[in-house]
Amino acid sequence: MANDLTQHVIQEFGSEATQEKYIQKAQEGLWDSEEYFINKYFTKKNAIILDLGCGTGRTTIPLYNEGFDVVGVDIVPEMIANAQMIAEKNSLDIDYRVGDATSLEFEENTFDYVLFSNQ
């Protein structure tokens, strides 16, 4: 069942129409509530943040611009491809990876914070 659901999510969010929407969303930046949360709780300077479900970088880019070391992970390959394209276009050195939040391949204690926005 989960495999069918995963494939549905990848197909739906990887569609051309959805990608066009999310490429535009990448320019919007953080929501007020996210900015409040990040400012309140992400207090460690030079922290390493895992941005799960990063999409095309709407939250990843502002975190990077605030000086955090950010790894953006999304299960949808098209999201990561477009996030990488946006980062390259803007000369941002952001580490984006295709991955499943339920099966991450990072060593323990790699990250200081994890953000799973809009989920």
PDB file of N, CA, C and O in Angstrom, residues 4 8 10 12 14 20 23-24 26 31 36 45 48 60 62-63 66 77-79 85 89 91-93 104 114:
ATOM      1  N   ASP A   4       2.352   2.026  -3.385  1.00  0.00           N
ATOM      2  CA  ASP A   4       1.396   2.641  -4.308  1.00  0.00           C
ATOM      3  C   ASP A   4       1.187   4.114  -3.976  1.00  0.00           C
ATOM      4  O   ASP A   4       1.127   4.958  -4.858  1.00  0.00           O
ATOM      5  N   HIS A   8       2.131   7.341  -6.252  1.00  0.00           N
ATOM      6  CA  HIS A   8       1.107   8.338  -6.561  1.00  0.00           C
ATOM      7  C   HIS A   8       1.610   9.745  -6.240  1.00  0.00           C
ATOM      8  O   HIS A   8       1.431  10.676  -7.032  1.00  0.00           O
ATOM      9  N   ILE A  10       4.737  10.777  -6.005  1.00  0.00           N
ATOM     10  CA  ILE A  10       5.813  11.131  -6.946  1.00  0.00           C
ATOM     11  C   ILE A  10       5.232  11.542  -8.294  1.00  0.00           C
ATOM     12  O   ILE A  10       5.640  12.541  -8.882  1.00  0.00           O
ATOM     13  N   GLU A  12       2.080  12.607  -8.969  1.00  0.00           N
ATOM     14  CA  GLU A  12       1.272  13.824  -8.850  1.00  0.00           C
ATOM     15  C   GLU A  12       2.145  15.069  -8.702  1.00  0.00           C
ATOM     16  O   GLU A  12       1.956  16.060  -9.403  1.00  0.00           O
ATOM     17  N   GLY A  14       5.269  15.366  -9.389  1.00  0.00           N
ATOM     18  CA  GLY A  14       6.253  15.471 -10.455  1.00  0.00           C
ATOM     19  C   GLY A  14       5.670  15.953 -11.769  1.00  0.00           C
ATOM     20  O   GLY A  14       6.405  16.192 -12.729  1.00  0.00           O
ATOM     21  N   GLU A  20       5.500  23.630 -12.340  1.00  0.00           N
ATOM     22  CA  GLU A  20       5.410  25.059 -12.671  1.00  0.00           C
ATOM     23  C   GLU A  20       4.966  25.852 -11.448  1.00  0.00           C
ATOM     24  O   GLU A  20       5.509  26.922 -11.148  1.00  0.00           O
ATOM     25  N   ILE A  23       7.859  25.879  -8.810  1.00  0.00           N
ATOM     26  CA  ILE A  23       8.966  26.747  -9.225  1.00  0.00           C
ATOM     27  C   ILE A  23       8.631  28.189  -8.840  1.00  0.00           C
ATOM     28  O   ILE A  23       9.478  28.922  -8.330  1.00  0.00           O
ATOM     29  N   GLN A  24       7.380  28.587  -9.045  1.00  0.00           N
ATOM     30  CA  GLN A  24       6.940  29.931  -8.628  1.00  0.00           C
ATOM     31  C   GLN A  24       6.960  30.060  -7.114  1.00  0.00           C
ATOM     32  O   GLN A  24       7.379  31.082  -6.575  1.00  0.00           O
ATOM     33  N   ALA A  26       8.898  28.716  -5.036  1.00  0.00           N
ATOM     34  CA  ALA A  26      10.271  28.812  -4.525  1.00  0.00           C
ATOM     35  C   ALA A  26      10.676  30.265  -4.306  1.00  0.00           C
ATOM     36  O   ALA A  26      11.536  30.553  -3.472  1.00  0.00           O
ATOM     37  N   TRP A  31       6.928  31.464   5.157  1.00  0.00           N
ATOM     38  CA  TRP A  31       5.688  32.026   5.668  1.00  0.00           C
ATOM     39  C   TRP A  31       6.016  32.716   6.984  1.00  0.00           C
ATOM     40  O   TRP A  31       7.025  32.407   7.636  1.00  0.00           O
ATOM     41  N   TYR A  36       8.803  32.851  12.205  1.00  0.00           N
ATOM     42  CA  TYR A  36       8.699  32.961  13.660  1.00  0.00           C
ATOM     43  C   TYR A  36       9.297  31.725  14.329  1.00  0.00           C
ATOM     44  O   TYR A  36      10.114  31.829  15.241  1.00  0.00           O
ATOM     45  N   LYS A  45      24.085  29.088  15.851  1.00  0.00           N
ATOM     46  CA  LYS A  45      24.722  29.679  14.672  1.00  0.00           C
ATOM     47  C   LYS A  45      25.482  28.593  13.906  1.00  0.00           C
ATOM     48  O   LYS A  45      26.025  27.675  14.489  1.00  0.00           O
ATOM     49  N   ILE A  48      23.491  22.935  11.106  1.00  0.00           N
ATOM     50  CA  ILE A  48      23.204  22.115   9.931  1.00  0.00           C
ATOM     51  C   ILE A  48      21.735  21.713  10.024  1.00  0.00           C
ATOM     52  O   ILE A  48      21.303  21.136  11.025  1.00  0.00           O
ATOM     53  N   THR A  60      14.218  26.092   1.864  1.00  0.00           N
ATOM     54  CA  THR A  60      15.648  25.814   1.857  1.00  0.00           C
ATOM     55  C   THR A  60      16.467  27.056   1.533  1.00  0.00           C
ATOM     56  O   THR A  60      17.475  27.335   2.188  1.00  0.00           O
ATOM     57  N   PRO A  62      15.792  30.411   1.850  1.00  0.00           N
ATOM     58  CA  PRO A  62      15.932  31.400   2.935  1.00  0.00           C
ATOM     59  C   PRO A  62      16.799  30.898   4.089  1.00  0.00           C
ATOM     60  O   PRO A  62      17.547  31.687   4.686  1.00  0.00           O
ATOM     61  N   LEU A  63      16.715  29.609   4.406  1.00  0.00           N
ATOM     62  CA  LEU A  63      17.580  29.053   5.458  1.00  0.00           C
ATOM     63  C   LEU A  63      19.046  29.191   5.057  1.00  0.00           C
ATOM     64  O   LEU A  63      19.894  29.600   5.860  1.00  0.00           O
ATOM     65  N   GLU A  66      20.248  32.660   5.346  1.00  0.00           N
ATOM     66  CA  GLU A  66      20.440  33.080   6.740  1.00  0.00           C
ATOM     67  C   GLU A  66      21.752  32.547   7.316  1.00  0.00           C
ATOM     68  O   GLU A  66      22.074  32.797   8.472  1.00  0.00           O
ATOM     69  N   PRO A  77      11.749  13.338  -7.616  1.00  0.00           N
ATOM     70  CA  PRO A  77      12.959  13.705  -8.373  1.00  0.00           C
ATOM     71  C   PRO A  77      12.834  15.032  -9.128  1.00  0.00           C
ATOM     72  O   PRO A  77      13.799  15.801  -9.200  1.00  0.00           O
ATOM     73  N   GLU A  78      11.656  15.323  -9.667  1.00  0.00           N
ATOM     74  CA  GLU A  78      11.466  16.577 -10.404  1.00  0.00           C
ATOM     75  C   GLU A  78      11.600  17.788  -9.479  1.00  0.00           C
ATOM     76  O   GLU A  78      12.079  18.848  -9.905  1.00  0.00           O
ATOM     77  N   MET A  79      11.149  17.636  -8.236  1.00  0.00           N
ATOM     78  CA  MET A  79      11.304  18.733  -7.268  1.00  0.00           C
ATOM     79  C   MET A  79      12.787  19.027  -7.061  1.00  0.00           C
ATOM     80  O   MET A  79      13.208  20.191  -7.076  1.00  0.00           O
ATOM     81  N   MET A  85      18.203  23.447 -10.200  1.00  0.00           N
ATOM     82  CA  MET A  85      18.239  24.437 -11.286  1.00  0.00           C
ATOM     83  C   MET A  85      18.105  25.853 -10.730  1.00  0.00           C
ATOM     84  O   MET A  85      18.852  26.753 -11.114  1.00  0.00           O
ATOM     85  N   LYS A  89      21.018  28.696 -10.847  1.00  0.00           N
ATOM     86  CA  LYS A  89      20.695  29.966 -11.501  1.00  0.00           C
ATOM     87  C   LYS A  89      21.007  31.151 -10.586  1.00  0.00           C
ATOM     88  O   LYS A  89      21.375  32.224 -11.055  1.00  0.00           O
ATOM     89  N   SER A  91      23.308  31.030  -8.080  1.00  0.00           N
ATOM     90  CA  SER A  91      24.647  30.809  -7.496  1.00  0.00           C
ATOM     91  C   SER A  91      24.594  30.442  -6.010  1.00  0.00           C
ATOM     92  O   SER A  91      25.356  30.955  -5.203  1.00  0.00           O
ATOM     93  N   LEU A  92      23.675  29.539  -5.675  1.00  0.00           N
ATOM     94  CA  LEU A  92      23.525  29.053  -4.307  1.00  0.00           C
ATOM     95  C   LEU A  92      24.075  27.632  -4.225  1.00  0.00           C
ATOM     96  O   LEU A  92      23.686  26.771  -5.007  1.00  0.00           O
ATOM     97  N   ASP A  93      24.950  27.392  -3.286  1.00  0.00           N
ATOM     98  CA  ASP A  93      25.579  26.080  -3.128  1.00  0.00           C
ATOM     99  C   ASP A  93      24.796  25.257  -2.099  1.00  0.00           C
ATOM    100  O   ASP A  93      25.228  25.069  -0.968  1.00  0.00           O
ATOM    101  N   LEU A 104      15.752   7.607   5.698  1.00  0.00           N
ATOM    102  CA  LEU A 104      16.865   8.515   5.424  1.00  0.00           C
ATOM    103  C   LEU A 104      18.206   7.812   5.555  1.00  0.00           C
ATOM    104  O   LEU A 104      18.355   6.899   6.361  1.00  0.00           O
ATOM    105  N   VAL A 114      15.752  19.908  12.146  1.00  0.00           N
ATOM    106  CA  VAL A 114      15.031  19.369  11.002  1.00  0.00           C
ATOM    107  C   VAL A 114      13.767  20.193  10.813  1.00  0.00           C
ATOM    108  O   VAL A 114      13.050  20.474  11.783  1.00  0.00           O
TER     109      VAL A 114
END
